[in-house]
mmCIF file of C-alpha atoms in Angstrom:
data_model
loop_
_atom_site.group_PDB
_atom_site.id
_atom_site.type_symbol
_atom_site.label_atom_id
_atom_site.label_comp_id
_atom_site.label_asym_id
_atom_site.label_seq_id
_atom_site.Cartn_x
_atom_site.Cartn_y
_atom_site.Cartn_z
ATOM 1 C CA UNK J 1 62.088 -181.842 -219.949
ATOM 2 C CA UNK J 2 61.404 -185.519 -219.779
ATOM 3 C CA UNK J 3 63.541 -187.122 -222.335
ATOM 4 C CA UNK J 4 62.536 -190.844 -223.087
ATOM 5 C CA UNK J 5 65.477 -193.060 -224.719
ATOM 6 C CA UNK J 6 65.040 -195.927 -226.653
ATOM 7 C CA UNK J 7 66.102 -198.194 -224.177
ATOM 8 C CA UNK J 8 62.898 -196.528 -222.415
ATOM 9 C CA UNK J 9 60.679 -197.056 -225.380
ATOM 10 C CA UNK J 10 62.053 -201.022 -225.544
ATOM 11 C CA UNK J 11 60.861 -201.713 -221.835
ATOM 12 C CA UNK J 12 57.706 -199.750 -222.439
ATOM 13 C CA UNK J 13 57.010 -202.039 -225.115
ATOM 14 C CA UNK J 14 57.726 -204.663 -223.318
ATOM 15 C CA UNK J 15 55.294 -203.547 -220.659
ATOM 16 C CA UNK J 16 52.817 -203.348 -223.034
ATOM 17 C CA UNK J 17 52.841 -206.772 -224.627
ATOM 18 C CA UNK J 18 49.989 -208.006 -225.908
ATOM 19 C CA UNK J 19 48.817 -204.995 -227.739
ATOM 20 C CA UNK J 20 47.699 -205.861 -231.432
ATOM 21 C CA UNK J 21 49.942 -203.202 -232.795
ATOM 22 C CA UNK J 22 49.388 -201.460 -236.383
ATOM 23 C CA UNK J 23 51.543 -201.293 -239.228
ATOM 24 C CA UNK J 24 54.029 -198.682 -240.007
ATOM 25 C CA UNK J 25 53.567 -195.680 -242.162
ATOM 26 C CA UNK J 26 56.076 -193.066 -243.421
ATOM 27 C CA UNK J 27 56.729 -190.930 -240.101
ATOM 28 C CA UNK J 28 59.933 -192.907 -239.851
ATOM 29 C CA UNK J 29 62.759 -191.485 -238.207
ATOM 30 C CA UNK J 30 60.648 -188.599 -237.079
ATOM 31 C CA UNK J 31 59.727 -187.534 -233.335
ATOM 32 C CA UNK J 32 56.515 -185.757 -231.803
ATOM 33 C CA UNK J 33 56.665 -183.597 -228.798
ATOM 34 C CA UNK J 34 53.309 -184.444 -226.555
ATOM 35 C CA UNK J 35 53.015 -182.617 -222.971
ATOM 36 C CA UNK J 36 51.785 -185.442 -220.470
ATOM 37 C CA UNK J 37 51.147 -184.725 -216.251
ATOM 38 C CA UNK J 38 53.037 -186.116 -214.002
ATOM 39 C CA UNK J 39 52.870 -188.995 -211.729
ATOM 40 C CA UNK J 40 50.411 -192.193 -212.948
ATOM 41 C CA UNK J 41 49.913 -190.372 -216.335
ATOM 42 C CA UNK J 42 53.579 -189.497 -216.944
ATOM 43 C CA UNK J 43 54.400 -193.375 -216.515
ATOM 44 C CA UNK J 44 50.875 -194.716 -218.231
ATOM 45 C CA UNK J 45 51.787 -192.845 -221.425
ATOM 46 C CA UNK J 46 55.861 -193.907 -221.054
ATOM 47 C CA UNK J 47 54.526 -197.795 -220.897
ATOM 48 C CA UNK J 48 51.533 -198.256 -222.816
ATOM 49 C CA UNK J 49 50.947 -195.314 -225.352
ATOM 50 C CA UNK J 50 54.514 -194.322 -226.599
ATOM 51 C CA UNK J 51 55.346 -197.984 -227.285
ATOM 52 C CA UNK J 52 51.728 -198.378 -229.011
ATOM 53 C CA UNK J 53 52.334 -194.946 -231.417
ATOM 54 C CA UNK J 54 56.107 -195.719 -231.642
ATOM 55 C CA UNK J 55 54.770 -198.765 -233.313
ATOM 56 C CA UNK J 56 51.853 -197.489 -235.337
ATOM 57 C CA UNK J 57 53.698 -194.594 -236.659
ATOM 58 C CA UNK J 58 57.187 -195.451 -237.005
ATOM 59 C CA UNK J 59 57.867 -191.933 -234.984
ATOM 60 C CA UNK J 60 59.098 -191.527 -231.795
ATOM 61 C CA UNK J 61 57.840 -189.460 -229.031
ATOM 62 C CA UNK J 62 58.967 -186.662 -226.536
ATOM 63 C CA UNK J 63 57.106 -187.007 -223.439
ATOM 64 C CA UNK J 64 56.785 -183.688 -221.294
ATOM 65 C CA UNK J 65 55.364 -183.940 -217.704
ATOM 66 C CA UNK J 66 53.608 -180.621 -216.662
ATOM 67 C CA UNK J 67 50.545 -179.423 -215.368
ATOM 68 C CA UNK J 68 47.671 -178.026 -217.433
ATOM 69 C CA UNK J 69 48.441 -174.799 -216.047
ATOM 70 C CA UNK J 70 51.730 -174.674 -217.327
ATOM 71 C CA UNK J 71 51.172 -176.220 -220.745
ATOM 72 C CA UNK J 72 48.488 -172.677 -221.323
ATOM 73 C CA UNK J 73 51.346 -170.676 -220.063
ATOM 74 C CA UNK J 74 54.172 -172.533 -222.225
ATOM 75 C CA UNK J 75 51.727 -172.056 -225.329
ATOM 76 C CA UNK J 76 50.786 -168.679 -224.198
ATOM 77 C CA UNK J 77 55.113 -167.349 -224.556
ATOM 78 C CA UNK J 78 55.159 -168.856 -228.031
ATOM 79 C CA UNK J 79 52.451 -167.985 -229.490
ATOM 80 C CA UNK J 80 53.118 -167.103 -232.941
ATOM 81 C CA UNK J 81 56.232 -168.463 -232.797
ATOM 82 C CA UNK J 82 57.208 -172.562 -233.079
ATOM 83 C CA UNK J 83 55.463 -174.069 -230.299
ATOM 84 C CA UNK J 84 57.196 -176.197 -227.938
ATOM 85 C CA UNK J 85 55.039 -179.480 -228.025
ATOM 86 C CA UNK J 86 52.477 -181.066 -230.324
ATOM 87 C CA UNK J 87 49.705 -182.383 -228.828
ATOM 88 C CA UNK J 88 48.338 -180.960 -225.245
ATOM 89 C CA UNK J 89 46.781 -182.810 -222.506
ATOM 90 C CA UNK J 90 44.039 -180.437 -220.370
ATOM 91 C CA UNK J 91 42.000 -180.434 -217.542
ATOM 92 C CA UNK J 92 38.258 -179.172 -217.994
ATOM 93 C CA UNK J 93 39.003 -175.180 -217.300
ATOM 94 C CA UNK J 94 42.159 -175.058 -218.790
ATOM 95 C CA UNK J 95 41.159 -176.641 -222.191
ATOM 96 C CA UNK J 96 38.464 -173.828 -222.735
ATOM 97 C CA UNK J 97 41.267 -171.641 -221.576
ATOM 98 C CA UNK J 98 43.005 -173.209 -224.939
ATOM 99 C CA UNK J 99 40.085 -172.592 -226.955
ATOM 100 C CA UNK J 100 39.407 -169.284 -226.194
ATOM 101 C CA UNK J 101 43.283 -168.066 -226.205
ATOM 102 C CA UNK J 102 43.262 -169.934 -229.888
ATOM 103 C CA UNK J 103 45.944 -172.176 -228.795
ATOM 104 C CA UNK J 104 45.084 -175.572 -230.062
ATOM 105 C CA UNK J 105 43.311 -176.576 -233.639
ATOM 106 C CA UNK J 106 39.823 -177.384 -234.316
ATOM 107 C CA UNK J 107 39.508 -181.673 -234.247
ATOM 108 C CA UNK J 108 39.802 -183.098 -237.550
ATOM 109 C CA UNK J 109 37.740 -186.691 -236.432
ATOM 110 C CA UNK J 110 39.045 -188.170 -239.964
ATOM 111 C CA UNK J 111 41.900 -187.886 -238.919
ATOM 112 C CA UNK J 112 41.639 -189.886 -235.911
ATOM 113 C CA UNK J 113 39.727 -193.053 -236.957
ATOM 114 C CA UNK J 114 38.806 -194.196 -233.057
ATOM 115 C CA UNK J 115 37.177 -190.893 -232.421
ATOM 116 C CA UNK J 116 34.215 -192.730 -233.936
ATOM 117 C CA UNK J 117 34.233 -194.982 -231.065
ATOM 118 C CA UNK J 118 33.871 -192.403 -228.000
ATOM 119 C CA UNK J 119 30.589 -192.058 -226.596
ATOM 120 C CA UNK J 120 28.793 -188.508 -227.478
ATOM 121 C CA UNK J 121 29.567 -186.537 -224.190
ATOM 122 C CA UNK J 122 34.006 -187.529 -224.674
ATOM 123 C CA UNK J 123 33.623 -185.959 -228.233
ATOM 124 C CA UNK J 124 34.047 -182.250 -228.695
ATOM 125 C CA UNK J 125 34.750 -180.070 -231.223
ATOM 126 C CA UNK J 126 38.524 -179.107 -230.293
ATOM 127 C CA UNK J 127 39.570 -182.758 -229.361
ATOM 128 C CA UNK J 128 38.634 -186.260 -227.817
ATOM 129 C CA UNK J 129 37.943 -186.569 -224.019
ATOM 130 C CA UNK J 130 40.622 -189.197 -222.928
ATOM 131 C CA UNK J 131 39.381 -190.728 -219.241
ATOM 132 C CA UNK J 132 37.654 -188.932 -216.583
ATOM 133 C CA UNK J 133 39.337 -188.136 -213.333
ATOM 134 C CA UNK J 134 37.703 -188.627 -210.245
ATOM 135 C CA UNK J 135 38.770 -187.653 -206.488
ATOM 136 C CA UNK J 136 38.112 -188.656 -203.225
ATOM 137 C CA UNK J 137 40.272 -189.527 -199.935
ATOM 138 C CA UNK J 138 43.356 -191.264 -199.854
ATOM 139 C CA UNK J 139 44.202 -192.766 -196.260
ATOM 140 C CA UNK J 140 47.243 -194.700 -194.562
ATOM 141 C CA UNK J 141 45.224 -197.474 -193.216
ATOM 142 C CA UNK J 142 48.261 -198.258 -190.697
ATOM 143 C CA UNK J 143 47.379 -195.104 -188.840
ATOM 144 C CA UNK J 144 43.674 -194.087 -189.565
ATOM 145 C CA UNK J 145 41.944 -196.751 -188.282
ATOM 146 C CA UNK J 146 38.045 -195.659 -189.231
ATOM 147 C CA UNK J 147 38.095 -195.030 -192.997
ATOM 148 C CA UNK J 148 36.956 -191.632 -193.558
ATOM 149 C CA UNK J 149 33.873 -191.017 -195.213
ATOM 150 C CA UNK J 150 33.920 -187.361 -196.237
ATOM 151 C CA UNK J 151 35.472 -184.714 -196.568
ATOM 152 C CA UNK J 152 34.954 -183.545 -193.050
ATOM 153 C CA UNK J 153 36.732 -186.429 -191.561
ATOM 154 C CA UNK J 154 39.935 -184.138 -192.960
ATOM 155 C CA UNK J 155 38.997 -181.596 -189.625
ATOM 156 C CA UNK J 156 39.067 -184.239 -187.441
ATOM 157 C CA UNK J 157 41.339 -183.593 -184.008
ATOM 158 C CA UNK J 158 43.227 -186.650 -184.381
ATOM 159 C CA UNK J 159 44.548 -185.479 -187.867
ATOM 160 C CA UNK J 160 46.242 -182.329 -186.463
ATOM 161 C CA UNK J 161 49.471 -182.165 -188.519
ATOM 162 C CA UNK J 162 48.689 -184.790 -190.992
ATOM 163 C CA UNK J 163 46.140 -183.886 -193.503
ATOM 164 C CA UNK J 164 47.761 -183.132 -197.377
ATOM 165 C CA UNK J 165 46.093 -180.629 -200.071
ATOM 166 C CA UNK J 166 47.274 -179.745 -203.662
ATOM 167 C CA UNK J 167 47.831 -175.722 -204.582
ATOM 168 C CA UNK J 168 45.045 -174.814 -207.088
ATOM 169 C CA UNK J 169 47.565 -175.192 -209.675
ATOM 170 C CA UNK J 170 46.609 -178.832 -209.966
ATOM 171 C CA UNK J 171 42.773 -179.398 -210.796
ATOM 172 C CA UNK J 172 42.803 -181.840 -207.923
ATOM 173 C CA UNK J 173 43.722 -178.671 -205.846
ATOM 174 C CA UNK J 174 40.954 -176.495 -207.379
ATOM 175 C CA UNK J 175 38.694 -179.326 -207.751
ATOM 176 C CA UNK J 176 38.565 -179.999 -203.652
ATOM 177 C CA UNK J 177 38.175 -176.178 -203.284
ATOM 178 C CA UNK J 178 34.853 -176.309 -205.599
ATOM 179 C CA UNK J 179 33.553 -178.773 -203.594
ATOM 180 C CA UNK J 180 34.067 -177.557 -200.078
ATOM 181 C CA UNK J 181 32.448 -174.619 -201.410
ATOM 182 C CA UNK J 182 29.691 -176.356 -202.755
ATOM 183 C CA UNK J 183 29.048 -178.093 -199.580
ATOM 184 C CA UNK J 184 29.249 -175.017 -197.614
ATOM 185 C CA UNK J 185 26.603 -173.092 -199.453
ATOM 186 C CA UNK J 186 28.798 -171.374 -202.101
ATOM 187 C CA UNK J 187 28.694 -171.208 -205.836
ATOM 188 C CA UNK J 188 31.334 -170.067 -208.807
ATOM 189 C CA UNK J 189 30.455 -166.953 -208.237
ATOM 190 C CA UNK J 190 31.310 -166.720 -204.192
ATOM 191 C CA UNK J 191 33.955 -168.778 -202.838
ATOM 192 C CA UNK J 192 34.354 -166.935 -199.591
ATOM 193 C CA UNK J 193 32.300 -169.941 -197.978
ATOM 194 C CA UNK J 194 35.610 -172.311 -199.191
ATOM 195 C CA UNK J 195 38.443 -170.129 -197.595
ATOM 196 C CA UNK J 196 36.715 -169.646 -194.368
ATOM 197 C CA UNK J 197 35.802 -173.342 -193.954
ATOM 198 C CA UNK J 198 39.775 -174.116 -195.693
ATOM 199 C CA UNK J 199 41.534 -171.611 -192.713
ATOM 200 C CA UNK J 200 39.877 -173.872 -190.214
ATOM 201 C CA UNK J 201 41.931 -176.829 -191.241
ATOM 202 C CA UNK J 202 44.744 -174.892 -190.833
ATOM 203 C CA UNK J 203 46.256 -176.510 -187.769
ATOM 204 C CA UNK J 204 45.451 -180.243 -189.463
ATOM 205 C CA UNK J 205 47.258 -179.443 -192.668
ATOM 206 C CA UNK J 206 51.174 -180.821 -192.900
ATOM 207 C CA UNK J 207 51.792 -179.862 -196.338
ATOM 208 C CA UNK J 208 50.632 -177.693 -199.362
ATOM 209 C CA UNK J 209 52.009 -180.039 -202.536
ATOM 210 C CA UNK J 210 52.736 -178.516 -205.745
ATOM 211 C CA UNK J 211 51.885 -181.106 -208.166
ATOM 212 C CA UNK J 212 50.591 -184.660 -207.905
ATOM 213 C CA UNK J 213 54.423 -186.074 -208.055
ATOM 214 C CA UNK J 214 54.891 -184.289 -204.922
ATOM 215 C CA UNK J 215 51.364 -185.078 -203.414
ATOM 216 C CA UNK J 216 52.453 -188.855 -204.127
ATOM 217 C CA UNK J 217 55.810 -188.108 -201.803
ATOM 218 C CA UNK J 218 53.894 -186.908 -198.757
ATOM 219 C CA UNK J 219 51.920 -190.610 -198.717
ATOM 220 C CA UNK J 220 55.256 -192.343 -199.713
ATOM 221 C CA UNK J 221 57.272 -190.891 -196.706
ATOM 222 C CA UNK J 222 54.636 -190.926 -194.063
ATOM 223 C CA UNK J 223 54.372 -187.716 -193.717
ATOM 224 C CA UNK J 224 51.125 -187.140 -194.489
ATOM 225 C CA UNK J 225 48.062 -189.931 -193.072
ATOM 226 C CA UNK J 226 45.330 -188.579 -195.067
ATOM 227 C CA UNK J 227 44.729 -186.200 -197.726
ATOM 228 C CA UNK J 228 42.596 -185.009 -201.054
ATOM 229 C CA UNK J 229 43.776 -187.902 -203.886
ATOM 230 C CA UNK J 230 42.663 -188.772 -207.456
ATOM 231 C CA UNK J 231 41.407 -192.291 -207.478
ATOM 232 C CA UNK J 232 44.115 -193.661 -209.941
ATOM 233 C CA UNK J 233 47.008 -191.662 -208.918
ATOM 234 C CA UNK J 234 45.986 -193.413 -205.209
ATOM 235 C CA UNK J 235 45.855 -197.435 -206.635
ATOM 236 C CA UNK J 236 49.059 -197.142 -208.393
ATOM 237 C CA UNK J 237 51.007 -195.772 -204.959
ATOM 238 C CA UNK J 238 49.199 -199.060 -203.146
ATOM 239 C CA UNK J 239 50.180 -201.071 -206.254
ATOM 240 C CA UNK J 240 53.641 -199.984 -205.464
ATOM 241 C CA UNK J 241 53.316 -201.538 -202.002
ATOM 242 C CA UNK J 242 52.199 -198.043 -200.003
ATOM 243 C CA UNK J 243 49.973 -198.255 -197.170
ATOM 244 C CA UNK J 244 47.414 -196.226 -198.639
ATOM 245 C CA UNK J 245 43.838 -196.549 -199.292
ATOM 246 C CA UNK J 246 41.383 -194.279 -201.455
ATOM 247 C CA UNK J 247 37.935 -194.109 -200.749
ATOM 248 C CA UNK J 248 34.563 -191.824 -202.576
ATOM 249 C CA UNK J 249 33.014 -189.397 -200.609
ATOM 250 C CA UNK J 250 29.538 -189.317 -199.335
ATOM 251 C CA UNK J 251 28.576 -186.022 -200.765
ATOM 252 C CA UNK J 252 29.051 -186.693 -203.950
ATOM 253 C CA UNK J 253 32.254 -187.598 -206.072
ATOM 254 C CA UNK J 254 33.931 -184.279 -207.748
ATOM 255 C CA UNK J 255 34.914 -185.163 -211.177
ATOM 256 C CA UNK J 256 36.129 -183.894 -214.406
ATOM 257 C CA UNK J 257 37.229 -184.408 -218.250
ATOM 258 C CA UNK J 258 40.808 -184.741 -219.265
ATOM 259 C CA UNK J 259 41.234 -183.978 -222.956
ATOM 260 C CA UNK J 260 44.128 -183.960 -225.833
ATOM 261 C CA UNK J 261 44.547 -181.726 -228.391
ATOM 262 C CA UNK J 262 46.184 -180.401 -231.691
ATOM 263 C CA UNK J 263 48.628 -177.745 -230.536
ATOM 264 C CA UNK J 264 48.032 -174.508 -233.045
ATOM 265 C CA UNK J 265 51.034 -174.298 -235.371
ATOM 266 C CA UNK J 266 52.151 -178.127 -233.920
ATOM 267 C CA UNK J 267 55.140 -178.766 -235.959
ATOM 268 C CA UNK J 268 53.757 -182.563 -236.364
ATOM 269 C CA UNK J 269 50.722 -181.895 -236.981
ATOM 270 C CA UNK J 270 50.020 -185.856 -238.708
ATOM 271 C CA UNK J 271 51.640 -187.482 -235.780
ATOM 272 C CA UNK J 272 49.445 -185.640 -233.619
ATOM 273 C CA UNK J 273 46.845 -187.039 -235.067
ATOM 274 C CA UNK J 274 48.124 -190.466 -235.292
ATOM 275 C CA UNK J 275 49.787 -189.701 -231.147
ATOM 276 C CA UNK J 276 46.052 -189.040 -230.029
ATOM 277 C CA UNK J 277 44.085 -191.637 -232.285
ATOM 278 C CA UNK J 278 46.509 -194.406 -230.066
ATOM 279 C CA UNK J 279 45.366 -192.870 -226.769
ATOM 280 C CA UNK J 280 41.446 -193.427 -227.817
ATOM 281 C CA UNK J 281 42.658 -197.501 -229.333
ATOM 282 C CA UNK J 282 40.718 -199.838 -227.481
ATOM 283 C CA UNK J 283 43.465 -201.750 -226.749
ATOM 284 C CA UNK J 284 45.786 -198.253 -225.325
ATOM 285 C CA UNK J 285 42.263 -197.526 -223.067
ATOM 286 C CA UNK J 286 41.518 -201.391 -222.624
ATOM 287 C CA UNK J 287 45.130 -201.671 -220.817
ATOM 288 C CA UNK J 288 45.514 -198.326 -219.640
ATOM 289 C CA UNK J 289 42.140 -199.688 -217.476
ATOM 290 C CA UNK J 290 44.315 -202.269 -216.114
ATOM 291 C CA UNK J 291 45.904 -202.533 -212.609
ATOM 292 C CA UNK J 292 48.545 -200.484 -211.464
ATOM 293 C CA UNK J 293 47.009 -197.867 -213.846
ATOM 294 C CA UNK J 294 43.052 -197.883 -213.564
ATOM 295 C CA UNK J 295 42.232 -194.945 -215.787
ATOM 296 C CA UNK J 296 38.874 -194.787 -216.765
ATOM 297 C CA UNK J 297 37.796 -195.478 -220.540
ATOM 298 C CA UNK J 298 36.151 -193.443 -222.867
ATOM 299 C CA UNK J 299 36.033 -196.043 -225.987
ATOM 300 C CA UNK J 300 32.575 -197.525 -225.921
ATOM 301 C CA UNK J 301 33.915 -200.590 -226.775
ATOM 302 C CA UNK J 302 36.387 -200.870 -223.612
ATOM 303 C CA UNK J 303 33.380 -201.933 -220.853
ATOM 304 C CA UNK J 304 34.805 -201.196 -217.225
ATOM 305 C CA UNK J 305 36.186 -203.325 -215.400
ATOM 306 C CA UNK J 306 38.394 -203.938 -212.223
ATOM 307 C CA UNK J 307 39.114 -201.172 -210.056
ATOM 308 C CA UNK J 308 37.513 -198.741 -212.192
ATOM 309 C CA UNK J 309 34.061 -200.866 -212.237
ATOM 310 C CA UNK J 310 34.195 -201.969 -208.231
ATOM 311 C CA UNK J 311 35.226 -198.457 -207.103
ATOM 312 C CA UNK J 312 33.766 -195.612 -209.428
ATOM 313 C CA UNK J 313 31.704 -196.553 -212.288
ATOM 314 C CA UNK J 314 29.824 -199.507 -213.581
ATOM 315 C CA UNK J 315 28.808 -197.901 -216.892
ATOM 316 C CA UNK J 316 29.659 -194.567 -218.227
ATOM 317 C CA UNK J 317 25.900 -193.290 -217.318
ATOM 318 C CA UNK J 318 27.186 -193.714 -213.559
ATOM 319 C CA UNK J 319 29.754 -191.111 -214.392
ATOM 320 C CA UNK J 320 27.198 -188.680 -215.326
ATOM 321 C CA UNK J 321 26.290 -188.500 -211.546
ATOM 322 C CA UNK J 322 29.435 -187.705 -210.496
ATOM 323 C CA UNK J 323 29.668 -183.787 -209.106
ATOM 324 C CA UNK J 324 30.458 -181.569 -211.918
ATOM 325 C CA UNK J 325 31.739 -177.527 -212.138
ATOM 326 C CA UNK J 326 31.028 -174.839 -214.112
ATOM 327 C CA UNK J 327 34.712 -174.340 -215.458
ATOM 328 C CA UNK J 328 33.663 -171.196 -217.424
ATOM 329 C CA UNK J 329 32.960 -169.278 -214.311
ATOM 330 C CA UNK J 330 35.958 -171.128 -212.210
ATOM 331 C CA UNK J 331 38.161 -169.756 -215.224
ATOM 332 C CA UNK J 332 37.137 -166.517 -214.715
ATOM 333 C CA UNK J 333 38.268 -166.163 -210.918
ATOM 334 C CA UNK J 334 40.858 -168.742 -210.764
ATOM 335 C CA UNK J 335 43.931 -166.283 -211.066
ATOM 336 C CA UNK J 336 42.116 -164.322 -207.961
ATOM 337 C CA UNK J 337 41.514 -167.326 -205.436
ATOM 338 C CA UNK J 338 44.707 -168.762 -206.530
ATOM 339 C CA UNK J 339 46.489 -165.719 -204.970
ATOM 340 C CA UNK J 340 44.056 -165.750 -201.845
ATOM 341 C CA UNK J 341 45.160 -169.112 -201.504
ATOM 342 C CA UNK J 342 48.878 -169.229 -201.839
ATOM 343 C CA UNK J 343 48.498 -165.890 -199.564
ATOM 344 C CA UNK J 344 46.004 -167.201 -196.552
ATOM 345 C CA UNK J 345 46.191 -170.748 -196.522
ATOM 346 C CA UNK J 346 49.689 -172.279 -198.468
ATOM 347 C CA UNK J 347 52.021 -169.419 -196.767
#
């Protein structure tokens, strides 16, 4: 587990100067347990939000990298028991997974003051929408000359050995699988059309990543040139100085909600509150939207801007265009085509 110090918490809020921070109240001396993902979100919430609810709360906070996946199954072992974080961060899919396994608490919106400020489609009724994630291609432009343009440029010859995919674990994994489906004629209900068209990119694939820390590697070493990427996760590796360069695909960008939530039973159950209500601040979204980060707002009062405005959305009706799943039905087979795909394309 991801411990952070104080020393961590000083240079975070050091990072984030220029946040108009809140006063105080009586959580001193206290600390909340929040599960976070890994790579661009793990560090986001380390430099921006921790110092920001550190701040406002007097509390300190825990932050626990881990996929969606494995925050349901974490919650899942205790249940009934002490759980072993606070607040949860999900994926569309494995947030109505929470729901329905009565893992995380109804949302209390008095208790979170800047819920008020989300626009109607980030607001539901077991917690706030936090950004929206949207995928695409990530390319080394050293080596691939002709930026790609969709997903089919992932077949081409010249790519044989250097093309890099997430396990459906991650929702970037699944998320590419959905779509290649889509495109091929399939639906939720029949994903055969994905695993025939994924076996013939068999001889172009180098690597199978586990998570999006991992995914990040195979750009950072070189051994991947192009690959399935989220858009933010891609402009903080090229912020970093890594030849890489993301670009939207022509069919359609896949996209999805991330969301946070009460844990059921959350030992800290007010900071939780207080923990989320600093993720939907205007001024946690309004730099969170900032370069090397570039996470897409969901306070109406944060307008987009930089990368986030010149590369995916102008105005959150531009997001409603995006390409969207039905994660009720992808819930329902995921266990299955996660096994067909660890046995007939990641072995």
């Amino acid at each position: 587990m991801f411990d952070i110090t104080r020393r961590h918490l000083l240079a975070g809020t050091a990072a984030a100067a220029g946040l108009s921070l809140l006063p105080r109240t009586a959580f001193a001396a206290e600390e909340l347990v929040a599960a976070t993902f890994g790579g661009t979100w793990a560090n986001v919430h380390k430099q921006i939000l921790a110092p920001y609810f550190s701040k406002k709360s007097g509390a300190t906070v825990v932050q626990s990298p881990m996929l969606a996946t494995e925050q349901i199954a974490k919650l899942t072992a205790a249940k009934g028991a002490q759980p072993p974080f606070d607040v949860a961060m999900l994926d569309d899919g494995p947030n109505i997974a929470a729901i329905d396994a009565g893992l995380v608490e109804k949302f209390d919106p008095s208790k979170a003051p800047n819920f008020a400020s989300l626009a109607p489609g980030f607001k539901t009724e077991y917690g706030p929408a936090i950004t929206m994630q949207a995928i695409g291609i990530a390319y080394n432009p050293k080596t691939v000359k002709t930026p790609p343009t969709s997903w089919a440029d992932l077949w081409k010859p010249e790519y044989k050995g250097r093309v890099g995919i997430t396990s459906l674990a991650s929702t970037l994994g699944l998320a590419f699988l959905l779509d290649i489906n889509r495109l091929e004629g399939g639906t939720e209900a029949s994903m055969e059309p994905a695993f025939k068209k994924l076996k013939t990119l068999l001889p172009n694939l180098a690597a199978v990543s586990a998570n999006f820390g991992a995914h990040g590697a195979l750009f950072q070493q070189n051994e991947i040139d192009i690959g399935v990427q989220n858009f933010n996760f891609a402009e903080e590796l090229k912020a970093k100085g890594v030849p890489i360069e993301f670009v939207r695909v022509s069919t359609g960008t896949p996209a999805w909600k991330t969301t946070m939530h009460v844990v059921k039973g959350a030992l800290k159950p007010d900071l939780a509150y207080s923990y989320i209500d600093s993720q939907l601040s205007a001024e946690v979204q309004g730099e969170m939207q900032k370069s090397p980060w570039n996470v897409i707002p969901t306070n109406s009062k944060v307008p987009f801007d930089g990368l986030v405005a010149s590369k995916i959305a102008k105005t959150p009706a531009d997001l409603e265009k995006m390409v969207f799943f039905d994660w009720k039905k992808v819930n329902q087979g995921r266990a299955e085509w996660t096994a067909q795909f660890n046995r007939d394309i990641r072995a």
